[in-house]
Coordinates of C-alpha atoms in Angstrom, one line a residue:
X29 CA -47.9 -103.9 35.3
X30 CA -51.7 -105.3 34.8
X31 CA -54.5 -103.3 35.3
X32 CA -57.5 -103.7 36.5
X33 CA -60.5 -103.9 33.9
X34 CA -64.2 -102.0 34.1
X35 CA -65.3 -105.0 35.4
X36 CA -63.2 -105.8 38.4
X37 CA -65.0 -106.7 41.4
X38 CA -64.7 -108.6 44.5
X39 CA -66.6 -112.0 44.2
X40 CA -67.7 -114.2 40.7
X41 CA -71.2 -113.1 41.3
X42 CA -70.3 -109.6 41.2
X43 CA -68.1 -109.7 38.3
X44 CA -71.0 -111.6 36.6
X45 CA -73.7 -108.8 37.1
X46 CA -71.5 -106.1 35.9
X47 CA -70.7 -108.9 32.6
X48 CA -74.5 -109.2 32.2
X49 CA -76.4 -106.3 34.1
X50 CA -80.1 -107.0 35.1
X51 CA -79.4 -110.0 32.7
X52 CA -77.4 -111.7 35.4
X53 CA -80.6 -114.1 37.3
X54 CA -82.1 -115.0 34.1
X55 CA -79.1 -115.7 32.6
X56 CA -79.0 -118.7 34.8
X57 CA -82.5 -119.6 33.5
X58 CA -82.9 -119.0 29.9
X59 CA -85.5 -120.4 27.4
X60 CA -83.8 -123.6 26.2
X61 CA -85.7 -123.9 22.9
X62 CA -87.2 -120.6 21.9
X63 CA -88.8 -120.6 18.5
X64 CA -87.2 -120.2 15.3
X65 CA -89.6 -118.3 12.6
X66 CA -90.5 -120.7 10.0
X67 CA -89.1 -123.9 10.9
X68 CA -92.0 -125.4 12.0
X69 CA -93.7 -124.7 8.3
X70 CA -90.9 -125.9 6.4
X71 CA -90.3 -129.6 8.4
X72 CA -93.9 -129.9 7.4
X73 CA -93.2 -129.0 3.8
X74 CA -90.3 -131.1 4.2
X75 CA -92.5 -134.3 5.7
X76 CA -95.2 -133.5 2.6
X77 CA -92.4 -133.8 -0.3
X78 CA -91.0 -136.9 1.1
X79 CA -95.1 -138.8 1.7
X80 CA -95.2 -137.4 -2.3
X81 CA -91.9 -139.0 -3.2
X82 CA -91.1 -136.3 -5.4
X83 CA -87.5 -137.3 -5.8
X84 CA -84.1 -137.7 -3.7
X85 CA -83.3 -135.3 -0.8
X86 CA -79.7 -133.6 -0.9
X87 CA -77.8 -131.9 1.9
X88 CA -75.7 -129.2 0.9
X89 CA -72.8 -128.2 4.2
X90 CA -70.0 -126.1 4.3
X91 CA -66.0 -127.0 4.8
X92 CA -65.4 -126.0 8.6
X93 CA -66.2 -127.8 11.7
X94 CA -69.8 -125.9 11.8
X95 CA -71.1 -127.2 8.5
X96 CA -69.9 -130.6 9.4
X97 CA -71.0 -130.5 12.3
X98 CA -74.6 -129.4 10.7
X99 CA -74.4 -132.0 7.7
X100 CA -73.8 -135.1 9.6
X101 CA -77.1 -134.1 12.2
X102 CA -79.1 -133.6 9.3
X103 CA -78.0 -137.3 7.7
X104 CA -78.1 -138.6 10.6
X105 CA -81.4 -137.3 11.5
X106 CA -82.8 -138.2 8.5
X107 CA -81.5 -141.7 8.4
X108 CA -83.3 -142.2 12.1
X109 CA -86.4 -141.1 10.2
X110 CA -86.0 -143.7 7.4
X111 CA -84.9 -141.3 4.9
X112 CA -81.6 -141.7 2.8
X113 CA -80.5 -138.5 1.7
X114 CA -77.5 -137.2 -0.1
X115 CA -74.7 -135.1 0.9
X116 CA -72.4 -132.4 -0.7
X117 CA -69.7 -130.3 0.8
X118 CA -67.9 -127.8 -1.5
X119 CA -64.3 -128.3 -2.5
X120 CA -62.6 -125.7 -0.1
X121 CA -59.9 -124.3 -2.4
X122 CA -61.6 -124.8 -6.0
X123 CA -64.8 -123.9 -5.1
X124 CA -65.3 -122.2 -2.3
X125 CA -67.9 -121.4 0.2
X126 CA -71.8 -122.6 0.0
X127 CA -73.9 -123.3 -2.4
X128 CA -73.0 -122.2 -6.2
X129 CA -74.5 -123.0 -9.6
X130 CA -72.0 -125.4 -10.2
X131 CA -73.7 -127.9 -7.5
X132 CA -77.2 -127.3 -8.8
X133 CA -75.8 -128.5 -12.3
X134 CA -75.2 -131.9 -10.5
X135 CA -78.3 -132.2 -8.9
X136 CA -81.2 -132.9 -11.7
X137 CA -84.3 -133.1 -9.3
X138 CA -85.5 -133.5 -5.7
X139 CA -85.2 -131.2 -3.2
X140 CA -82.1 -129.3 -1.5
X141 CA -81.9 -128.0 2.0
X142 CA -78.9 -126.4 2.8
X143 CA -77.0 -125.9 6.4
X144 CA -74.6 -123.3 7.6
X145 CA -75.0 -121.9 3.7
X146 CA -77.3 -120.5 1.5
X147 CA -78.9 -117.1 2.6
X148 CA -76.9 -115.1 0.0
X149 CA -77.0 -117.9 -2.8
X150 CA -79.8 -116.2 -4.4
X151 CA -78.3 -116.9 -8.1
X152 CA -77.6 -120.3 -6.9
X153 CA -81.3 -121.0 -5.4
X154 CA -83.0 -119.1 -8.6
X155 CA -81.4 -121.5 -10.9
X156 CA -82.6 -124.5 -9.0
X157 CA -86.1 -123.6 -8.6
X158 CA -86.0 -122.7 -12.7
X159 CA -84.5 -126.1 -12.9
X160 CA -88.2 -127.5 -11.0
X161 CA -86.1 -128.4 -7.1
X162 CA -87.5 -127.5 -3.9
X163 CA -85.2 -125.4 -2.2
X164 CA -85.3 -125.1 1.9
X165 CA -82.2 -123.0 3.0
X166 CA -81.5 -123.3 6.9
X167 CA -78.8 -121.0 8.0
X168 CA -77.3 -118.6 10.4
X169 CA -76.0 -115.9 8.8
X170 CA -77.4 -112.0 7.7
X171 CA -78.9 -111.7 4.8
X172 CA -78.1 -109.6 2.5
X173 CA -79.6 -106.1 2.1
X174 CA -81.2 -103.7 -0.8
X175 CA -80.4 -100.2 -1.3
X176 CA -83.3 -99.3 1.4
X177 CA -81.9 -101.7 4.0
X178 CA -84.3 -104.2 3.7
X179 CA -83.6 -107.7 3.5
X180 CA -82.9 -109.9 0.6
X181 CA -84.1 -113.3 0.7
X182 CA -83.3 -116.0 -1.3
X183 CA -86.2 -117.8 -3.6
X184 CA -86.1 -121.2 -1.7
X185 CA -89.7 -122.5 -0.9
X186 CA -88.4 -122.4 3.3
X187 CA -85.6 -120.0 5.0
X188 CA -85.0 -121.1 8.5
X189 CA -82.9 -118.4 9.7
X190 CA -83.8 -116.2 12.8
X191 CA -81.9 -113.4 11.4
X192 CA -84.1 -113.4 8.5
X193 CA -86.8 -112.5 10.6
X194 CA -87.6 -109.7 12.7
X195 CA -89.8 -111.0 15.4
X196 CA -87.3 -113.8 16.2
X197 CA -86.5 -114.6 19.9
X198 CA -83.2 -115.5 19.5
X199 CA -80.4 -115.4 16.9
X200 CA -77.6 -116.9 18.2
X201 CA -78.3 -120.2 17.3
X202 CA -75.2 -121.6 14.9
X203 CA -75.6 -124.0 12.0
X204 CA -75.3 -127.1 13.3
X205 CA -78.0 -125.6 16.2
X206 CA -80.3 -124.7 13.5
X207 CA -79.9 -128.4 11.8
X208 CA -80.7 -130.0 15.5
X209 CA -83.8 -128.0 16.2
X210 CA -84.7 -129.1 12.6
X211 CA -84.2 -132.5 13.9
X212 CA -86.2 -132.5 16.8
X213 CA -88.7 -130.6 14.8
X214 CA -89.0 -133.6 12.5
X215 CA -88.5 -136.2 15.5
X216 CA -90.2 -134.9 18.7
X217 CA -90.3 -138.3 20.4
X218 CA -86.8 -139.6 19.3
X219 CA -83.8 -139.6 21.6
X220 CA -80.9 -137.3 19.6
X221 CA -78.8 -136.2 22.7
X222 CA -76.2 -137.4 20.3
X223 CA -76.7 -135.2 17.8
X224 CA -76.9 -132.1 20.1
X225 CA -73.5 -132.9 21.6
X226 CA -72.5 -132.6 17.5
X227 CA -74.4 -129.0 18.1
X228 CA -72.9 -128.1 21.0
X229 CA -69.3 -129.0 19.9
X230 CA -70.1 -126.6 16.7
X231 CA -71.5 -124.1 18.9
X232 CA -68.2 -123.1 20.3
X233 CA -65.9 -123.8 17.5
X234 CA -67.7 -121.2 15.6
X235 CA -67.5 -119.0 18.4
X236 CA -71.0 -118.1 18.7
X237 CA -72.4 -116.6 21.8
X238 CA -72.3 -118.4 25.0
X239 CA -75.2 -117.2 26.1
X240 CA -79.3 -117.8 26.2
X241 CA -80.2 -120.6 24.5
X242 CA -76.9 -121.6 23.4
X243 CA -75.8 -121.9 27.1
X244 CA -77.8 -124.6 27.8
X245 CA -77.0 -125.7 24.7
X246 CA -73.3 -126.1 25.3
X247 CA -73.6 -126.7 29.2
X248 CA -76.3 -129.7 28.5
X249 CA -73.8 -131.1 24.8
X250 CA -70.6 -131.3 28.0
X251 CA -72.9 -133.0 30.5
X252 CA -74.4 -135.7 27.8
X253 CA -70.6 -135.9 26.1
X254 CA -69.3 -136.7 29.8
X255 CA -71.5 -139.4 30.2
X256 CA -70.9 -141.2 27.1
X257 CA -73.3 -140.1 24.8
X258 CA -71.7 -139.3 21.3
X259 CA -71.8 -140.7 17.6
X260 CA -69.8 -143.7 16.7
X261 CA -67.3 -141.1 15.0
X262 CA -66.5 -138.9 17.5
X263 CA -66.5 -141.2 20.4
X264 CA -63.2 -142.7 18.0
X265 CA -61.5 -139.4 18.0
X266 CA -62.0 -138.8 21.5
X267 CA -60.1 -142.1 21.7
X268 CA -57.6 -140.7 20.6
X269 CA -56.9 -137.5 22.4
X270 CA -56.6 -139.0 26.4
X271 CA -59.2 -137.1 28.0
X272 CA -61.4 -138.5 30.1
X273 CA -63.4 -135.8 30.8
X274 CA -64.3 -132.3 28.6
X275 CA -65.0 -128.7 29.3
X276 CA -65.9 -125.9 26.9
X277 CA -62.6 -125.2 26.0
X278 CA -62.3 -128.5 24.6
X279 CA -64.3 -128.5 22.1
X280 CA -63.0 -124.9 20.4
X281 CA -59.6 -126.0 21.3
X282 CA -58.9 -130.0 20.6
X283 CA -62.3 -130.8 18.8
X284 CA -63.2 -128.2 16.7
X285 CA -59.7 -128.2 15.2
X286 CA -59.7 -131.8 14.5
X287 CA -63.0 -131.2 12.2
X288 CA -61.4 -128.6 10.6
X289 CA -57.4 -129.4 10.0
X290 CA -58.6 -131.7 6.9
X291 CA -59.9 -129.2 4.4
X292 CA -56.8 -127.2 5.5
X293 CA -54.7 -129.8 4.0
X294 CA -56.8 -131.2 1.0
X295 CA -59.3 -129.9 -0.7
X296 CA -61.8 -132.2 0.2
X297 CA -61.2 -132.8 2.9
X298 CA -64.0 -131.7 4.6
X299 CA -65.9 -134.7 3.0
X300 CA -63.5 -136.6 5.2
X301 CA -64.3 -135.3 7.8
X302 CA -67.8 -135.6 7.5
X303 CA -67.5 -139.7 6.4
X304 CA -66.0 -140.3 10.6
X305 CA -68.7 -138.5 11.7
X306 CA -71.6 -139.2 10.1
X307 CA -70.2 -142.9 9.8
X308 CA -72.4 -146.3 11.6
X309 CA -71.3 -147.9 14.1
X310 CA -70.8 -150.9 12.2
X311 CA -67.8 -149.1 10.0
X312 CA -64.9 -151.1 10.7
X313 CA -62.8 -148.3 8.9
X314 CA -63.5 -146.0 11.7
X315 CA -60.2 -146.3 13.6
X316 CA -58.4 -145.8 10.9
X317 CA -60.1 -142.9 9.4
X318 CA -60.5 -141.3 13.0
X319 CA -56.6 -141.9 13.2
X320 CA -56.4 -139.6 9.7
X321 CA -58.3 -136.9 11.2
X322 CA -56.4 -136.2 14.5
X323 CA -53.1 -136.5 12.8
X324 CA -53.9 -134.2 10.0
X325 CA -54.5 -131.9 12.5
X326 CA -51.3 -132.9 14.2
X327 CA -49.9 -131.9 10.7
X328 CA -51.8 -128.8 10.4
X329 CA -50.4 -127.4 13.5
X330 CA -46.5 -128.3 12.4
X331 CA -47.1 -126.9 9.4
X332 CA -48.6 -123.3 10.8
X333 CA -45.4 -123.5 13.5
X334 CA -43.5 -124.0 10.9
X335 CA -44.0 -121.3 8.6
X336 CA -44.7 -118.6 11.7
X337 CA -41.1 -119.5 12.9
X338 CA -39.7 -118.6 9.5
X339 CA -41.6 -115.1 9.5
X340 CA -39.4 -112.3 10.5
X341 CA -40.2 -110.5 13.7
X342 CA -42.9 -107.7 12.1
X343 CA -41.9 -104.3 12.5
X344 CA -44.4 -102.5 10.8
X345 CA -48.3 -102.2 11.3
X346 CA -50.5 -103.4 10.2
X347 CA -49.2 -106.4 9.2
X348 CA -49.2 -107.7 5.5
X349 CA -47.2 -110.9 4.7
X350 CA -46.7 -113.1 1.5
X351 CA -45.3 -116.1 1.1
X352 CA -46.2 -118.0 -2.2
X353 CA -45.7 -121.4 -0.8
X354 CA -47.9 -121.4 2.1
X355 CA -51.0 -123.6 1.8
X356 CA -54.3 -121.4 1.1
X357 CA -55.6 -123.7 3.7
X358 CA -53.5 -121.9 6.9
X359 CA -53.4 -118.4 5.7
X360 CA -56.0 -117.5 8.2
X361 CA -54.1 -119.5 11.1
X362 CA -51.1 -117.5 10.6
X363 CA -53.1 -113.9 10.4
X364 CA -55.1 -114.7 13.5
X365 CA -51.7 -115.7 15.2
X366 CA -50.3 -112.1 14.1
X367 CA -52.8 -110.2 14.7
X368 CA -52.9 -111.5 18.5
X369 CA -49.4 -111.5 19.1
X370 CA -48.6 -108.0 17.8
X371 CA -52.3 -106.6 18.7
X372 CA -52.5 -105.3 14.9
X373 CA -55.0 -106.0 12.1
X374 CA -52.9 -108.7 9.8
X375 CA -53.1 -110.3 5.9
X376 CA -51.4 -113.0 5.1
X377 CA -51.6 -114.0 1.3
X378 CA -50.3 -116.7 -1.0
X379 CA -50.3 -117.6 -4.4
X380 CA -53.4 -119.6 -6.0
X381 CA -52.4 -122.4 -8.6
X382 CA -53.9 -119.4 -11.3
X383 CA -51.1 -117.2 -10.1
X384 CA -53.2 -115.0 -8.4
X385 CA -53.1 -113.9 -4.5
X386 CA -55.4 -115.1 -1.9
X387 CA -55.4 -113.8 1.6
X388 CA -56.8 -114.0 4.5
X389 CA -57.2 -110.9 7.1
X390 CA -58.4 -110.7 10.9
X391 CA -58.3 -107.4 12.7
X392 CA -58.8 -106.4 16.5
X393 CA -61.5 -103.9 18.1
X394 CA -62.1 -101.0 16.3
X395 CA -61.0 -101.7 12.8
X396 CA -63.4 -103.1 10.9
X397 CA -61.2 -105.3 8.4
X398 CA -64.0 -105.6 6.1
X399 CA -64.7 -101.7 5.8
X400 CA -61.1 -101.7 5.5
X401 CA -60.4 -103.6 2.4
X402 CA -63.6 -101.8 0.8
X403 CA -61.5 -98.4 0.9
X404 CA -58.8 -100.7 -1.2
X405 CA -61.0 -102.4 -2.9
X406 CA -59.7 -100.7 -6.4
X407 CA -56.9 -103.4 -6.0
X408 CA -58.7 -106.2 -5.3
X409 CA -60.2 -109.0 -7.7
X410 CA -63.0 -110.0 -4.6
X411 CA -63.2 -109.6 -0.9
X412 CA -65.9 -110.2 1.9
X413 CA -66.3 -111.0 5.5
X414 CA -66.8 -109.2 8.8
X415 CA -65.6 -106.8 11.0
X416 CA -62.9 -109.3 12.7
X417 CA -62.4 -111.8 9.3
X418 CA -62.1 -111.2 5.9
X419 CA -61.0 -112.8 2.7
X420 CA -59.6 -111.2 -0.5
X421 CA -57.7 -112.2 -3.9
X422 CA -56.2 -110.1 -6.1
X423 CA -52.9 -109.6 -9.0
X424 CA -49.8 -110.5 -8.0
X425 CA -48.5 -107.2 -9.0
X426 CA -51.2 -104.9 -7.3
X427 CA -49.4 -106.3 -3.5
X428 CA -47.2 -103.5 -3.3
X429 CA -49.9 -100.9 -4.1
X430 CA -52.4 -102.6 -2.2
X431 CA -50.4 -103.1 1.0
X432 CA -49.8 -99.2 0.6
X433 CA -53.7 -98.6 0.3
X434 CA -54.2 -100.9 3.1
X435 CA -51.9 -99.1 5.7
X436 CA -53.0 -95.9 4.9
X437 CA -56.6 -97.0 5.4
X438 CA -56.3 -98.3 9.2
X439 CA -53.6 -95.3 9.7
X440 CA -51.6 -95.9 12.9
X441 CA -52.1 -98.3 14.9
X442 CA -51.7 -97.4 18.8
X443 CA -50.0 -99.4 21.0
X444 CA -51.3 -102.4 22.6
X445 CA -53.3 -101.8 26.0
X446 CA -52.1 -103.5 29.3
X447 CA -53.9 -106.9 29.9
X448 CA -56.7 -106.4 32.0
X449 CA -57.9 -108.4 35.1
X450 CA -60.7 -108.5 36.7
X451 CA -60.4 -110.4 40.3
X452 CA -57.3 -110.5 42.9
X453 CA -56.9 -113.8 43.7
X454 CA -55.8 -114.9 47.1
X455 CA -56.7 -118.1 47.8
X456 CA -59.5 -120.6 46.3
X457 CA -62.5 -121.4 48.3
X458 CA -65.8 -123.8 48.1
X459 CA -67.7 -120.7 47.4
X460 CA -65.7 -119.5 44.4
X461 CA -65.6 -123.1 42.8
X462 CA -69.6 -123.4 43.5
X463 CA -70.0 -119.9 42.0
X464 CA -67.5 -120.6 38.7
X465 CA -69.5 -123.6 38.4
X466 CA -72.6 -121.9 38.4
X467 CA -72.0 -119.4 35.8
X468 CA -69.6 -122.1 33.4
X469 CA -70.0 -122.7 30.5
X470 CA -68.1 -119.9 29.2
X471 CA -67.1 -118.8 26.4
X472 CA -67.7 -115.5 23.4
X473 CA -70.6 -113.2 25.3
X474 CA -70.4 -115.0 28.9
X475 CA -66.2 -114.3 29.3
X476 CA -64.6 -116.2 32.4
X477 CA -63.3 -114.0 35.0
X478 CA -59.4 -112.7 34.6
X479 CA -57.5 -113.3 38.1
X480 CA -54.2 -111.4 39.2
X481 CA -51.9 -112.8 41.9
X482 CA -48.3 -112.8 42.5
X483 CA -47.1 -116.4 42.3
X484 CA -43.0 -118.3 43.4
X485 CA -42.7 -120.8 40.8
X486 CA -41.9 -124.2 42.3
X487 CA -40.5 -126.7 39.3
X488 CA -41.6 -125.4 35.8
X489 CA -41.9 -127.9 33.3
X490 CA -42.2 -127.8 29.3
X491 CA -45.6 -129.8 28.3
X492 CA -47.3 -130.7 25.0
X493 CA -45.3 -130.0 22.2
X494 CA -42.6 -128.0 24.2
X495 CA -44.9 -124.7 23.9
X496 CA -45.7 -124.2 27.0
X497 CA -45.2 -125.1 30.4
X498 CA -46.9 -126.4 34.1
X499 CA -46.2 -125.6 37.7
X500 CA -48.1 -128.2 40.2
X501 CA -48.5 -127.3 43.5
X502 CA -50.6 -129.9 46.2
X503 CA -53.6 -127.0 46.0
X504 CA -53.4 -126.2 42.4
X505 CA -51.5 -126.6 39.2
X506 CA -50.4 -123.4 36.8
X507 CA -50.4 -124.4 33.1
X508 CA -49.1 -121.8 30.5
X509 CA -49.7 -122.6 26.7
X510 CA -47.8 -121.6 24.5
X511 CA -45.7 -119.4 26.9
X512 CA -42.3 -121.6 27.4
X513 CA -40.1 -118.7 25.2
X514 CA -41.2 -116.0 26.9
X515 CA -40.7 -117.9 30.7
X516 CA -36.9 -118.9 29.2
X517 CA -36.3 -115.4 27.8
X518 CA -37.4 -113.4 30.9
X519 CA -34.5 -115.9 32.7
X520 CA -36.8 -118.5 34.2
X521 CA -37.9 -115.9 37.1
X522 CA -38.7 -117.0 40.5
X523 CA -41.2 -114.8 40.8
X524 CA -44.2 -113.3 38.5
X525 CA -47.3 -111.5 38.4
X526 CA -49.8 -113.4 36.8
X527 CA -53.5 -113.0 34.8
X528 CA -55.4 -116.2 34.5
X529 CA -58.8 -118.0 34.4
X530 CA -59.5 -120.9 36.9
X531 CA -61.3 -123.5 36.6
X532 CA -61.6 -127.4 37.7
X533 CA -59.3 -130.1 35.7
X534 CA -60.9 -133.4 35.8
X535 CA -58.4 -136.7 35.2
X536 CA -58.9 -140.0 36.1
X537 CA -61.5 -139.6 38.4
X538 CA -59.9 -137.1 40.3
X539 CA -60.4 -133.2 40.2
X540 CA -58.3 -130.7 41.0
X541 CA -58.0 -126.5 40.4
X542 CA -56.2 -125.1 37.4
X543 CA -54.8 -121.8 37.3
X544 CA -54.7 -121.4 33.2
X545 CA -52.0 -118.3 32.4
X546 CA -52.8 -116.3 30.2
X547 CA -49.9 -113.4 30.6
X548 CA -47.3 -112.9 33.2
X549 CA -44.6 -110.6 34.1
X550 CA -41.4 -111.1 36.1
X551 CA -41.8 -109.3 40.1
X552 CA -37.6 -108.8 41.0

């Protein structure tokens, strides 16, 4: 059976108030643009170095869909400004994240600004200013701290980063939203709706919070996206994908992969990436590189299924898994499918062309995976991360004692809870629909509501790739991802209980309910 969570309640509005407390009626009316410590001062600084021509101007990104997402606002910015500027990503598998000392030895003078990246590069940022660059580091992330808990900040001329500072309004901001406000900074009377539907798209593939600023954000990125309003690049991958109309989900669930699923495969192939989407309209090229992009991530997703399928069915917890042929690239697709589907804090490693081990971990509430590999860290060659991601490397022949270390550390691990719910649903009226609506987009921090009803399946059928399955009804259609094998090895039941979210499907012109399955169970 499902149970009902903390939050259940009767109506959306009263879900929302016990989501968001007193929160709930400003939620609805948050500051759109509150102000980021420092960035005013260093778009000036910025705006003096280029009247002073003091040299070239490079942008430094990051692999994932964020940094790309960051890079190409910042070119593209820059370009509307009349500034050419440079661009480097690093090399996902030979070089890693952000900014090291081995891209300031390319870069001989002029001034680097960095996105997504560079608030722990101090070594990095030191040898550029020795080297006579000006250094502005816009980024996202904490910085690091000294034995007394105080911040350490890089030696860059500018940091734009709210967590840097303690009197910032607002830290939710990813880095492609940092880059944008940048932008504007720099372009107060342009037009860049454009670039903030690249923000927006970012904002939720990095699953930052939907919530403050970053709600507007997001809800404004869909509105502009669903009128047209894109770069050259992405309106040729949306091309590609037969949707005619996008909602949150989209763009942490077909987008965001897309921008991603190159540097999986290649390891630059974030610079790919970045090419389609920073790209003029006047690129003939752009169909076909669009093309490569979706069906690298076509690839990437074969490939994970593939190598999942082969994995045994995991008895013990929590999980570590090897495999010296996997691709360094998916390591973390295949932990975060583990840990969800067995509710366990998972590794997955495979072997580096060096003959080391590199893994990736993700973990679930309550175990901080990073903590975690810090009580094995004896065995380990590096590690980092956060409490619900982490990467490591270490000997080949320290897996069996580390995997030892490691499941001692996170002891046992309890059972998984019942899925939770927080609305009976009965039947769908104008009121719910206005009142999902009104509180949409959703997303990490701002979660849509979890129904519960009984449902008779009418016709099932497989969808997609075969992973999952719809029911349409005249009222509504039920659409399961990923959820085919479990429907086929309960028996194909007539009858289920199921947990969902709802929410509106829009498709050629038309609109119509969705009832999105998350879990069911078979009612005899």
């Amino acid at each position: 059976m499902f149970q009902r969570s903390k939050n259940f309640s009767l109506t959306v509005k009263e879900y929302m108030k016990k989501v968001h407390g007193k929160k709930t009626e400003s939620f609805l009316h948050p500051e759109a643009e509150p102000e980021i410590p420092c960035l005013r001062e260093a778009v000036l600084f910025f705006m003096d170095f280029l009247v002073e021509k003091r040299g070239p101007v490079t942008i430094i990104g990051d692999y994932d869909c964020d940094g790309i997402m960051a890079t190409a606002i910042l070119k593209l910015g820059f370009e509307r400004a009349g500034i050419r500027a440079n661009t480097r990503i690093p090399k996902r598998f030979s070089e890693g994240y952000g900014l090291s000392e081995k891209i300031i030895d390319e870069i001989d003078s002029g001034l680097i600004i960095t996105v997504d990246n560079g608030i722990a590069a101090t070594g990095a940022i030191k040898k550029a200013k020795d080297k006579g660059l000006s250094v502005i580091v816009t980024d996202h992330h904490l910085p690091k701290k000294d034995a007394n808990g105080l911040f350490l900040l890089p030696p860059a001329d500018y940091v734009v980063d709210p967590w840097a500072y303690p009197e910032a309004a607002y830290t939710g901001y990813c880095g492609a939203g940092i880059a944008y406000r940048f932008v504007k900074e720099l372009l107060p009377r342009k037009n860049i709706d454009d670039l903030k539907v690249l923000a927006a798209i970012a904002t939720v593939a990095d699953v930052m919070p939907i919530t403050g600023a970053n709600w507007i954000l997001v809800k404004e990125g869909l509105e502009l996206l669903n009128k047209g309003r894109a770069v050259p690049g992405l309106k040729q991958i949306i091309r590609y994908l037969n949707v005619d109309y996008f909602v949150e989900s989209d763009f942490g669930f077909r987008l965001g992969p897309i921008l991603n699923a190159s540097s999986r495969l290649k390891d630059d192939g974030a610079a790919d990436a970045l090419k389609v989407i920073a790209a003029d309209y006047r690129d003939f090229t752009l169909p076909w590189t669009a093309k490569i992009l979706v069906d690298n991530n076509t690839k990437r997703k074969e490939i994970t299924q593939k190598c999942l399928s082969e994995l045994p069915e995991q008895k013990e917890f929590p999980i570590v898994v090897y495999d010296p042929d996997w691709m360094p690239g998916i390591i973390g697709l295949i932990a975060g499918r583990l840990c969800e589907e067995y509710g366990s804090p998972a590794i997955a490693l495979t072997k580096r062309p060096d003959g080391r081990l590199t893994g990736s971990a993700r973990s679930i509430e309550g175990y901080h995976i990073r903590d975690l590999l810090e009580r094995c860290s004896k065995y380990l060659l590096s590690f980092g991360g956060h409490a619900e991601a982490a990467g490591l490397s270490l000997e080949e022949e320290d897996l069996p004692a580390f995997s030892d270390a490691f499941r001692k550390a996170c002891g046992k691990i309890p059972e998984r809870k019942s899925r939770t719910y927080d609305m009976e649903f009965n039947s769908l009226t104008d009121q719910m629909i206005e009142d999902l609506s009104t509180f949409a987009p959703y997303g990490n921090g701002n979660p849509s509501p979890v129904f519960h009803m009984v449902y008779r399946f009418k016709k099932p059928m497989a969808i997609g790739d075969g992973a999952g399955f719809v029911d349409r009804t005249d009222e509504m259609d039920f659409i399961a991802f990923g959820l085919l094998d479990k429907y086929m090895a309960y028996g194909q039941p007539a009858q289920a209980e199921l947990i969902g979210n709802i929410s509106l499907k829009h498709y050629n012109g038309k609109t119509k309910p969705q009832f999105e399955i998350l879990d069911f169970k078979p009612v005899k």
